[in-house]
Short mmCIF file of C-alpha atoms in Angstrom, two decimals:
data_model
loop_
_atom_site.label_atom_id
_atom_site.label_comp_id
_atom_site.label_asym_id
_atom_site.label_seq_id
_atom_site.Cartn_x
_atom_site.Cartn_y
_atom_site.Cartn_z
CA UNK C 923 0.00 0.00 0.00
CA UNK C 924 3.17 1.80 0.18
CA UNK C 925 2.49 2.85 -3.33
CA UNK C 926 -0.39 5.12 -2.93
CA UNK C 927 1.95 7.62 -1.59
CA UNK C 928 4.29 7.52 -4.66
CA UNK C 929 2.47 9.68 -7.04
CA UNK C 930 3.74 13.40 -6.84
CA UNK C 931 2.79 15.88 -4.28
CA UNK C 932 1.37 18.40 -7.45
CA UNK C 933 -0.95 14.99 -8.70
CA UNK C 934 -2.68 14.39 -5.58
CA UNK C 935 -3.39 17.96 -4.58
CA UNK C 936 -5.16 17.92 -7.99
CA UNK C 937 -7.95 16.10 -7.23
CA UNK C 938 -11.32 17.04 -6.77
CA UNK C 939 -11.68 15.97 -3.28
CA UNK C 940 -8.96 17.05 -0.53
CA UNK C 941 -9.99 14.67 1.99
CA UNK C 942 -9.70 11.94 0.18
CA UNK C 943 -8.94 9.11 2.46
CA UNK C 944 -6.52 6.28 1.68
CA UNK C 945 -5.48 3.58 4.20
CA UNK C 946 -2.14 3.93 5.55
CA UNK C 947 0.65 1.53 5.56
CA UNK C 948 3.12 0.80 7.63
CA UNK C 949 5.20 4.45 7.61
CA UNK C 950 8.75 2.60 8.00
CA UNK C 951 9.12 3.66 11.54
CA UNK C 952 11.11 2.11 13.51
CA UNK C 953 9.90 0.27 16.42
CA UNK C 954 12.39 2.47 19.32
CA UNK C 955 15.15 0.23 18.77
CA UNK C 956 18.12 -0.29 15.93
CA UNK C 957 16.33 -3.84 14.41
CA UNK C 958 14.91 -1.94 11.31
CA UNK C 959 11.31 -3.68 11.26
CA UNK C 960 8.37 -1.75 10.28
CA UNK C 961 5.44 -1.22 13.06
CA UNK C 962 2.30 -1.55 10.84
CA UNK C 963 -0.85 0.86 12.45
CA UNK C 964 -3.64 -0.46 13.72
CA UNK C 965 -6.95 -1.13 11.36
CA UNK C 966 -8.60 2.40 11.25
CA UNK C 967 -6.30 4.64 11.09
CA UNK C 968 -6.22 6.78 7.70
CA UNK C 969 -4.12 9.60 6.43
CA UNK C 970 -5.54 12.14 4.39
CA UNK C 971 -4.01 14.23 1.28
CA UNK C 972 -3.47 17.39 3.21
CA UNK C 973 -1.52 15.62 5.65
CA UNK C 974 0.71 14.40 3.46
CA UNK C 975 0.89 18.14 2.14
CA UNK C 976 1.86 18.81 5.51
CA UNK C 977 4.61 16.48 5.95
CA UNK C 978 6.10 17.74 2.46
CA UNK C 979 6.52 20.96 4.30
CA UNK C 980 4.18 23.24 2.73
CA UNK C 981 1.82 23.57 5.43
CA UNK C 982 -0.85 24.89 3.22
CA UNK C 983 -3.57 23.36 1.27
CA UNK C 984 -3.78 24.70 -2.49
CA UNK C 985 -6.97 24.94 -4.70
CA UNK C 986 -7.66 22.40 -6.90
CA UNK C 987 -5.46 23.18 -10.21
CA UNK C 988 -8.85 23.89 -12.32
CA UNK C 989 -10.13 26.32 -9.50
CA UNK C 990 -7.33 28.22 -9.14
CA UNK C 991 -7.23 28.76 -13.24
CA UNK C 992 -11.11 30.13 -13.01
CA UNK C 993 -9.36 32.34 -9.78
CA UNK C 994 -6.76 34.11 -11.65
CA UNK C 995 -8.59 34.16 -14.87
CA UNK C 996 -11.55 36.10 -13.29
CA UNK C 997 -9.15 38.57 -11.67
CA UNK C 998 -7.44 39.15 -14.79
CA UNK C 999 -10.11 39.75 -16.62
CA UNK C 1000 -11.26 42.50 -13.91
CA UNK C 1001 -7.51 43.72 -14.20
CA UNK C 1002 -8.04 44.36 -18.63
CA UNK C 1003 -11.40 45.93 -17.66
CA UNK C 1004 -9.90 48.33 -15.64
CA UNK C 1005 -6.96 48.81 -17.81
CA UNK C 1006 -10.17 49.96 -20.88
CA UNK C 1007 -11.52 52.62 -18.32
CA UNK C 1008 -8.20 53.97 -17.80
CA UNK C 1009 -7.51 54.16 -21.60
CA UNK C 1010 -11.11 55.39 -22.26
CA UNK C 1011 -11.16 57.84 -19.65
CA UNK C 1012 -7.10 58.81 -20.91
CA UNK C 1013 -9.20 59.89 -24.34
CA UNK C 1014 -11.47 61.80 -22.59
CA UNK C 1015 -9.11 63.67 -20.99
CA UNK C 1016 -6.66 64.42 -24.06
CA UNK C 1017 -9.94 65.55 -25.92
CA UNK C 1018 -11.19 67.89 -23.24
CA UNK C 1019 -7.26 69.29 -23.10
CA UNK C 1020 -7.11 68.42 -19.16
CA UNK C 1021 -3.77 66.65 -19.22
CA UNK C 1022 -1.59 69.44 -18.55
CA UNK C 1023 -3.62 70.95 -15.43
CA UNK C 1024 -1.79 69.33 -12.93
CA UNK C 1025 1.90 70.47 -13.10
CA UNK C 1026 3.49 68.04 -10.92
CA UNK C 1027 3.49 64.52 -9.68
CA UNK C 1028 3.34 62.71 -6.14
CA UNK C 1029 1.91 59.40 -5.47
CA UNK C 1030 0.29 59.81 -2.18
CA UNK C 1031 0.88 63.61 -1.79
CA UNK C 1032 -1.51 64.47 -4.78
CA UNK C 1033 -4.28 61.68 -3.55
CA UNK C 1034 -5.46 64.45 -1.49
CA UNK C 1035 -7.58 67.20 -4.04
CA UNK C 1036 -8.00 71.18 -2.71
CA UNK C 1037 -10.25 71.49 0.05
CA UNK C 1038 -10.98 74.90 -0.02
CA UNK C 1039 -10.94 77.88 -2.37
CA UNK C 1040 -7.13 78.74 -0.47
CA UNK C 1041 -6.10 75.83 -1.70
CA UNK C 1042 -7.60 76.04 -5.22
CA UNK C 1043 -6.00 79.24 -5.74
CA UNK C 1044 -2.24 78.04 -4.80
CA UNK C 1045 -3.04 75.26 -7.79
CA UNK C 1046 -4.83 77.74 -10.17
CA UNK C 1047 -1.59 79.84 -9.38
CA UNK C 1048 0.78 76.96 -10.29
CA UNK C 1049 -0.59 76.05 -13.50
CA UNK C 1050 -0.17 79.75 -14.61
CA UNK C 1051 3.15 79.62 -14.44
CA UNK C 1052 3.32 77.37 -17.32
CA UNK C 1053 3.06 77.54 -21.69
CA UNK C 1054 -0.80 76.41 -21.61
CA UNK C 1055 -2.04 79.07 -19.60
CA UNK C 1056 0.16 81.68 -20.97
CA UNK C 1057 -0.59 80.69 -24.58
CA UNK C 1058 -3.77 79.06 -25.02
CA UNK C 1059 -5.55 79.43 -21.77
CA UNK C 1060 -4.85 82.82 -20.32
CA UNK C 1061 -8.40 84.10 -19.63
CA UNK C 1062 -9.62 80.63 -17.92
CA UNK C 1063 -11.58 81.10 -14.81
CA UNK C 1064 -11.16 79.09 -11.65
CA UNK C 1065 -14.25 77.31 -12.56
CA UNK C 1066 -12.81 76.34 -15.97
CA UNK C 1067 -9.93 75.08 -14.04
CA UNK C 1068 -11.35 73.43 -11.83
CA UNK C 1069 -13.14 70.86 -14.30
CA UNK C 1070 -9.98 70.08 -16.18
CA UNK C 1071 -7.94 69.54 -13.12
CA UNK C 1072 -10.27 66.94 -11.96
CA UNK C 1073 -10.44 65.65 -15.39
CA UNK C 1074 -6.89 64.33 -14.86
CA UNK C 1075 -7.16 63.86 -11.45
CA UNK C 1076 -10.10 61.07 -12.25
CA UNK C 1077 -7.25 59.77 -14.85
CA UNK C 1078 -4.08 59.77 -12.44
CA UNK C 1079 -6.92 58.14 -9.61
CA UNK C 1080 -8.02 55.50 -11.81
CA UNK C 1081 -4.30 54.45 -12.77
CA UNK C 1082 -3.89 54.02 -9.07
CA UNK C 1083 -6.35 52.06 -8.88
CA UNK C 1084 -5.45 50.00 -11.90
CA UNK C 1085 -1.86 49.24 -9.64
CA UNK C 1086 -3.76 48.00 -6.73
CA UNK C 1087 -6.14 45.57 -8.75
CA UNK C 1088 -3.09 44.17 -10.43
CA UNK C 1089 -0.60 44.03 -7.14
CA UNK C 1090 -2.63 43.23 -4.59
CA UNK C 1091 -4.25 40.42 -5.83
CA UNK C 1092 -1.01 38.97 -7.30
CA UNK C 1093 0.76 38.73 -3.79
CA UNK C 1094 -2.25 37.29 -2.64
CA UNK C 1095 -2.41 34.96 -4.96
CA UNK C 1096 1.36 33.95 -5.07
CA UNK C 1097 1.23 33.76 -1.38
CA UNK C 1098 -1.42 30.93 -1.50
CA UNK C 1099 0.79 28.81 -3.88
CA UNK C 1100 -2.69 29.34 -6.90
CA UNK C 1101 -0.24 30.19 -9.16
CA UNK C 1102 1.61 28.20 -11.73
CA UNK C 1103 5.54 28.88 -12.52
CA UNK C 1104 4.68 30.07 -15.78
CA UNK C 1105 1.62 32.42 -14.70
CA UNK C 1106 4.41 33.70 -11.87
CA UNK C 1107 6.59 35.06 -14.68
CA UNK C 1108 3.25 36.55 -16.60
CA UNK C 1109 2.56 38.06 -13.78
CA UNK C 1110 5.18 39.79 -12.69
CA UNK C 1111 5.69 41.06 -16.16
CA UNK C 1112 1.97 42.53 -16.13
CA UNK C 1113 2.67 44.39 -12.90
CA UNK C 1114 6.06 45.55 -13.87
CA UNK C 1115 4.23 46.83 -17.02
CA UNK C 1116 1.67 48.56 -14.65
CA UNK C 1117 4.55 50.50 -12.52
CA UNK C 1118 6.21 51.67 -16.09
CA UNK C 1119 2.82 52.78 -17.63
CA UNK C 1120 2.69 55.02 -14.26
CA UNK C 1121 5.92 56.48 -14.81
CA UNK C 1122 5.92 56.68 -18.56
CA UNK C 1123 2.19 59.00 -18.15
CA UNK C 1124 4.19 61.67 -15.70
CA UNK C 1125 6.80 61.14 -18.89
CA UNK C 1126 4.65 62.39 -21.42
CA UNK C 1127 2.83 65.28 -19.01
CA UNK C 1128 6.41 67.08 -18.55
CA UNK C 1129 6.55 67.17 -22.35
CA UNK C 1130 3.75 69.87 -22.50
CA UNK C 1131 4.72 71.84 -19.23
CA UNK C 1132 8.57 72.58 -20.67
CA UNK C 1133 9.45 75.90 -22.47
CA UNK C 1134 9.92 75.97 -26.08
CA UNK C 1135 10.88 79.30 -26.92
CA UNK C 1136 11.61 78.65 -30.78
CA UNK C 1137 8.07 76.76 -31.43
CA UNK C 1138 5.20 79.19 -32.35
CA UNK C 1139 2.50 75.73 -32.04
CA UNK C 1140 0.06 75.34 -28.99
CA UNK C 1141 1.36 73.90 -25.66
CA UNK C 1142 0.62 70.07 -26.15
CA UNK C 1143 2.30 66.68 -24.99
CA UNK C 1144 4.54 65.00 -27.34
CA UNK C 1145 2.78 62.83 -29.89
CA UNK C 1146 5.88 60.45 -29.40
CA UNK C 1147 5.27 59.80 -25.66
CA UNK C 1148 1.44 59.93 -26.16
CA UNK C 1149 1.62 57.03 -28.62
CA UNK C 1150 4.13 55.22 -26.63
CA UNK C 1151 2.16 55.87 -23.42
CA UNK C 1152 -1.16 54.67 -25.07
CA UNK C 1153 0.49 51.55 -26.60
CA UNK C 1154 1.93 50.23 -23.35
CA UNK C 1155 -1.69 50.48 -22.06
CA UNK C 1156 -2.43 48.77 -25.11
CA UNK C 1157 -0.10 45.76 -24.28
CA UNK C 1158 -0.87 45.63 -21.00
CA UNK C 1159 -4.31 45.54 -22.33
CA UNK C 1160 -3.83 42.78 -24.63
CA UNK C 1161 -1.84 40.36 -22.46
CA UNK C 1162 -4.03 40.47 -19.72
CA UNK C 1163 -6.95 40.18 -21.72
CA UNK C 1164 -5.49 36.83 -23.72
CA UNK C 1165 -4.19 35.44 -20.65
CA UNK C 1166 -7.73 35.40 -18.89
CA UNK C 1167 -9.26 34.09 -21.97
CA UNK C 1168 -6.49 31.59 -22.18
CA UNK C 1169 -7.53 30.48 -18.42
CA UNK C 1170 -11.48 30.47 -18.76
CA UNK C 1171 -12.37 29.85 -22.01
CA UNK C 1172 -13.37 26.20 -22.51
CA UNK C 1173 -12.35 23.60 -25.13
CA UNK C 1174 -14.77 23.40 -28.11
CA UNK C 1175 -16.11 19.90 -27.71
CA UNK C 1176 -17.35 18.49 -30.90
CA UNK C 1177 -19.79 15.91 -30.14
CA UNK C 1178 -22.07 15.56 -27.31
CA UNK C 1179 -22.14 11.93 -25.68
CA UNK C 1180 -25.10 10.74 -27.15
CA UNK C 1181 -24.02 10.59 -30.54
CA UNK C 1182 -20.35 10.77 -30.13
CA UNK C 1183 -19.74 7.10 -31.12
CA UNK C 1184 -22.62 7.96 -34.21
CA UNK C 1185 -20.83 11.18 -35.99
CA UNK C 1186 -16.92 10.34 -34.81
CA UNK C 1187 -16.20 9.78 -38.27
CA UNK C 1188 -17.98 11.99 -39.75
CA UNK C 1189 -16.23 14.80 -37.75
CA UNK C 1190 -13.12 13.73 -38.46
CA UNK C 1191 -13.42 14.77 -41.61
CA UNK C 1192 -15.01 18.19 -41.35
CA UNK C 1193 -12.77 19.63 -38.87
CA UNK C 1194 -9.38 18.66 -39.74
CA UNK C 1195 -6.33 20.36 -38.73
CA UNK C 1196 -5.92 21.55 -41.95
CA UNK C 1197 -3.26 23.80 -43.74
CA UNK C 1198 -6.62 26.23 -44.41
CA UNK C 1199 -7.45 26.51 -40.60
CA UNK C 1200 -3.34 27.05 -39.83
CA UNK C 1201 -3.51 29.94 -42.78
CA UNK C 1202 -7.09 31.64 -41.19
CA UNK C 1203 -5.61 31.57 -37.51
CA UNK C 1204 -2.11 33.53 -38.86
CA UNK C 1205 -4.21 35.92 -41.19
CA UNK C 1206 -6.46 36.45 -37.49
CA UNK C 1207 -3.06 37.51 -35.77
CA UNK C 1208 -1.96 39.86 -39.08
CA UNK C 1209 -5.23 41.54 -38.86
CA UNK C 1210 -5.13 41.84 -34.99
CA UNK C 1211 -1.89 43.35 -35.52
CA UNK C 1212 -3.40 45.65 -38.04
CA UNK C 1213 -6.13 46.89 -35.60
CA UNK C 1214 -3.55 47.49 -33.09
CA UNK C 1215 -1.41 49.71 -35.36
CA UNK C 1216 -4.57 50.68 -36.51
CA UNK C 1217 -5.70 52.30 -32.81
CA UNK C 1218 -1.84 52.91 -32.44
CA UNK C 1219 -1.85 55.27 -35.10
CA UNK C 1220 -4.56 57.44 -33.55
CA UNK C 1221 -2.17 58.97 -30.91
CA UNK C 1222 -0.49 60.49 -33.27
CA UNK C 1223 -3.58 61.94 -34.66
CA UNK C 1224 -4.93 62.85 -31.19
CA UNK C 1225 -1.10 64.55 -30.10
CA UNK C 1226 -1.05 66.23 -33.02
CA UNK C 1227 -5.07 67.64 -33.68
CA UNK C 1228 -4.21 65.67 -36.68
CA UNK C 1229 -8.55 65.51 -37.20
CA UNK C 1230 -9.17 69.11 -38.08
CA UNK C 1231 -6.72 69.42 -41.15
CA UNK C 1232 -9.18 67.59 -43.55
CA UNK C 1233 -12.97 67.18 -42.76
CA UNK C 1234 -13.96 65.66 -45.71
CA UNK C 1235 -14.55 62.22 -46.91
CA UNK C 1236 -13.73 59.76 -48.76
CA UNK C 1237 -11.49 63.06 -50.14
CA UNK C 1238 -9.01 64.66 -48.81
CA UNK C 1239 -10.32 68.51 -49.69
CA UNK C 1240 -10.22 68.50 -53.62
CA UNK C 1241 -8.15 65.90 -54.08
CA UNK C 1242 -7.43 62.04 -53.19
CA UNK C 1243 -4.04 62.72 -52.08
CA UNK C 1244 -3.17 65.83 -50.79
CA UNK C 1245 -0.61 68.03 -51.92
CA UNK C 1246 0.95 68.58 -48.38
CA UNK C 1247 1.63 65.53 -47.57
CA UNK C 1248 5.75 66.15 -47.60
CA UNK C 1249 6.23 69.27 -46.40
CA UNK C 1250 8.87 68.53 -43.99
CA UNK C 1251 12.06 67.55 -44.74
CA UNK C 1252 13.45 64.54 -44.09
CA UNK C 1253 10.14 62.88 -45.42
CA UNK C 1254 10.39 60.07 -42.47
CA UNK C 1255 9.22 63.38 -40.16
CA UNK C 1256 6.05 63.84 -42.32
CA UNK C 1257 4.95 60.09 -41.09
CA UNK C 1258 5.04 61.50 -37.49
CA UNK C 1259 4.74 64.95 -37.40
CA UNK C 1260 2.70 65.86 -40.29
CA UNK C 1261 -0.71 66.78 -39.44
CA UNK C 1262 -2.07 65.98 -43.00
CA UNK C 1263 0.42 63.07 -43.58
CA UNK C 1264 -0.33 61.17 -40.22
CA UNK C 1265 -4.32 62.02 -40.71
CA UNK C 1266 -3.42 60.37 -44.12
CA UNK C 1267 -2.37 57.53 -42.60
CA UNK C 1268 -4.76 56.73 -39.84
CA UNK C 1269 -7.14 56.88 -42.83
CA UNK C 1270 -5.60 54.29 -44.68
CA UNK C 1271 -4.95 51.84 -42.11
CA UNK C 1272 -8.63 52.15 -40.99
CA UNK C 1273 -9.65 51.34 -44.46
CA UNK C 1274 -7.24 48.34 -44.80
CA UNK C 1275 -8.41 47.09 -41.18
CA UNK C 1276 -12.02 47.00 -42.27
CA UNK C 1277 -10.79 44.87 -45.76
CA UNK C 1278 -9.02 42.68 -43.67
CA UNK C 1279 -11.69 41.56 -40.96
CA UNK C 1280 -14.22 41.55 -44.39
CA UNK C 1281 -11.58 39.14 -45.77
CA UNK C 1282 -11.24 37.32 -42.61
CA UNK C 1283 -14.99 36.60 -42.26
CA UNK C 1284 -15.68 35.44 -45.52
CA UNK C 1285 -12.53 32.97 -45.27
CA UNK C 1286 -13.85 31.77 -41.75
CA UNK C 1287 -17.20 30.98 -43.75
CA UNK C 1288 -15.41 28.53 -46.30
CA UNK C 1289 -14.60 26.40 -43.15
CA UNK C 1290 -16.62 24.35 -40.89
CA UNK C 1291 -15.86 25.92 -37.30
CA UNK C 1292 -17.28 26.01 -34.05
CA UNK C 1293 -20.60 27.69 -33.16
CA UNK C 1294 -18.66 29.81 -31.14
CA UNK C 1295 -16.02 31.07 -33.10
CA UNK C 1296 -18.26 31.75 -36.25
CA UNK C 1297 -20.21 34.32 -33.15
CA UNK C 1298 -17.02 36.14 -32.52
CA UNK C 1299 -15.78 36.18 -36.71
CA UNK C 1300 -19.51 37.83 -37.22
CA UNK C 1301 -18.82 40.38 -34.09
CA UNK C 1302 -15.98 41.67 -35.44
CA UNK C 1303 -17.17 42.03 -38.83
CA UNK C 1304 -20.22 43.64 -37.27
CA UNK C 1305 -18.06 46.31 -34.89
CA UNK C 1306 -15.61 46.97 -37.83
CA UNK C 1307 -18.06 48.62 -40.23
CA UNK C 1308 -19.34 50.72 -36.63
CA UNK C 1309 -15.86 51.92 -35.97
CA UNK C 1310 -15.35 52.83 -39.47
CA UNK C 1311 -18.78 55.12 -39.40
CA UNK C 1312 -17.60 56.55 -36.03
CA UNK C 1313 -14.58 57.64 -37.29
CA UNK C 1314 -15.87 59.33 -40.55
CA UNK C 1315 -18.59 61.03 -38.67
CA UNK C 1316 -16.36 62.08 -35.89
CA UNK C 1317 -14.10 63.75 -39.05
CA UNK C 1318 -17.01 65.17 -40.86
CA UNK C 1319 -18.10 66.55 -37.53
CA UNK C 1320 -15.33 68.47 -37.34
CA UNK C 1321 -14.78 66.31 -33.97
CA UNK C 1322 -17.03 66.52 -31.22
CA UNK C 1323 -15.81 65.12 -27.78
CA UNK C 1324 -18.87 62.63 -26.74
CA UNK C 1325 -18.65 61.54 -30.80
CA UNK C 1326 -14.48 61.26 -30.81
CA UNK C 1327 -14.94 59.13 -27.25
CA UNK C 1328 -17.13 56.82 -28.73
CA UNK C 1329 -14.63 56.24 -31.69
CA UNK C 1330 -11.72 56.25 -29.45
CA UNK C 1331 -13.80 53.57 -26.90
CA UNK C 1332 -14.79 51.42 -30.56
CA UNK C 1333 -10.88 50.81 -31.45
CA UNK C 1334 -10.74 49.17 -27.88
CA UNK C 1335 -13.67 46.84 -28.36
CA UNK C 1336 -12.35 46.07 -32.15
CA UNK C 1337 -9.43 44.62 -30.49
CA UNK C 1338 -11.12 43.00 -27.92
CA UNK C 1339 -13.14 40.87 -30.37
CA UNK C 1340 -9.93 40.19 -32.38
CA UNK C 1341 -8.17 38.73 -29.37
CA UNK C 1342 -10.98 36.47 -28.73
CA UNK C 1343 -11.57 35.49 -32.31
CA UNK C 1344 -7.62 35.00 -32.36
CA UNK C 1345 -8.26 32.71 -28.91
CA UNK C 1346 -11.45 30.82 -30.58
CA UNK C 1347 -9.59 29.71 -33.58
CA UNK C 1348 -6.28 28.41 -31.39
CA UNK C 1349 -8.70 26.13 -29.74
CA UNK C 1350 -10.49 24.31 -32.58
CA UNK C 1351 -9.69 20.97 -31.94
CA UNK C 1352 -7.22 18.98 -34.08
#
């Protein structure tokens, strides 16, 4: 009976029952003296999994493998939820110009807002010391301040709370022994990527409060940082998002019981691991990759007020391509800091997204797939064609905040369908 003990620690803990009982064998104790001979126990006596747990020198009990998957994957999937508000309510705040309103940075210091109109006039009196006020913003009121300091306040607030749902949690969770040695090292990447998104926002922010005595343009954050700042949110996005789908999603099964012995062979045949399903799940990731560049690209519009050079569409003004579209020399700047050229672009990568998830559909059709998947090909086809409308009414519009939100808020759910499409097809069954 020895035997039953032999299996590893890991194996055990895995089943469904903790308690499980399992009579216990002589324990090769020795009898008190030097003669070596086993003392078997007396009929009765048991010994139970977490005991043995004990004796391995844990001293704690894990969840069941499968429960602690659900665990984490629920909490990350809190964790990319709170990750969208931040970048939605990031949007918001670029489009209502709050960003620059709060002029410096503490991480428990600034917790606190003004209390009192003393206090609100020692912060009105800071941010007039800098280019927005002086420039753009030199006949705001204190009320007018007052709504686009706590426009980034909400921002920097939420971000702190983004740290603590992704920290706090964690160390719980690696404490209790739920996670894997894989999900450890996902993990502590996600929250290392939380810390630098922090730093990398206070980054951008002191872009727009320096001096530039040589630049005639409007106080605003570099388009650079903005992009890289919204792009790490982005990834952070992303990887949490795939990584809880990864953990809660279940297999596809084919075949219910009943006729599982009926259709085996008939299933075989219509979902194959086939060189067409290998092709549809790369094209997925290209266009994924596509609507990330895609929403990527829109920084640079937002840094730069890139959507007020052209409202018109499908044209450009007059013309299909516009004639400013090199103005500055080297022509690798006009990519970036072009107005017209980088408006150009966003436009053309929009269009190409939407041609690629059309494409994508219509391939997924030609192949027998899971109910589920062929739901979340149909989504995205569905959500592409509303993004695109967003964004030419938001441009024809002349861009109005709620309208410019809403577009901003659609790139976000674009991608989230394409992650889960991307998940659906990587678990169609061989």
């Amino acid at each position: 009976m020895q035997r039953l003990l032999s299996p590893p620690l890991k194996a055990l803990m895995g089943s469904p029952c903790l308690r499980l009982l399992v009579p216990r064998a002589a324990p090769r104790a020795q009898c008190g003296c030097s003669c070596g001979i086993s003392r078997p126990l007396r009929p009765g006596q048991y010994s139970t999994v977490s005991e043995v747990a004990l004796q391995a020198g844990r001293g704690t009990v894990s969840l069941p493998s499968k429960a602690a998957e659900r665990v984490v994957g629920r909490w990350l999937l809190v964790c990319s939820g709170t990750v969208a508000g931040a970048v939605i309510l990031g949007g918001v705040t670029r489009l209502t110009e709050s960003g620059l309103s709060m002029v410096d940075w503490h991480l428990i210091k600034e917790m606190k807002p003004p209390t009192n109109q003393e206090e609100w006039e020692a912060e009105f009196q800071k941010y007039q010391q800098f280019p927005e006020f002086k420039i753009l913003n030199h006949d705001m009121t204190l009320a007018e301040f007052k709504f686009i300091w706590y426009m980034e306040y909400s921002h920097r607030m939420w971000g702190r709370l983004v740290g603590l749902v992704y920290i706090l949690p964690a160390a719980y969770f690696w404490r209790k022994g739920w996670l894997s040695r894989a999900m450890k090292g996902r993990v502590l990447a996600l929250c290392g990527l939380v810390c630098f998104q922090g730093l990398l926002g206070w980054y951008m922010v002191k872009s727009g409060l320096e001096e530039k005595p040589d630049s005639h343009d409007i106080p605003r954050v570099s388009q650079y940082r903005l992009a890289a700042h919204l792009g790490s949110a982005l990834v952070l996005y992303c990887a949490s998002l795939w990584t809880s789908l990864s953990l809660l999603l279940p297999q596809h099964k084919l075949l219910s019981p009943r006729f599982k012995s009926l259709l085996a062979t008939y299933w075989a045949v219509q979902l194959p691991e086939t060189r067409q399903l290998l092709w549809l799940r790369r094209f997925a990731h290209g266009t994924a990759g596509l609507v990330f560049l895609t929403a990527l690209s829109g920084a640079f519009v937002a840094g730069l007020d890139a959507g007020l050079v052209y409202n018109s569409f499908p044209k450009m003004g007059e013309s299909w391509i516009p004639e400013d579209l090199f103005t500055f020399s080297p022509i690798l700047r006009n990519v970036f800091e072009n107005p017209t050229m980088v408006q150009f672009d966003h436009r053309i990568l929009g269009i190409t997204s939407v041609t690629a998830v059309t494409a994508l559909y219509f391939l997924s059709r030609r192949i027998p797939l899971p109910r589920r998947t062929k739901v979340a090909a149909a989504t995205l086809l569905a959500l592409a064609y509303t993004q695109a409308g967003l964004g030419i009414s938001t441009l024809l519009m002349y861009v109005p905040t709620p309208l410019a939100a809403t577009h901003q808020s659609g790139s976000l759910a674009l991608l989230t369908v394409a992650l889960w499409l991307m998940n659906e097809l990587r678990r169609v069954p061989k």
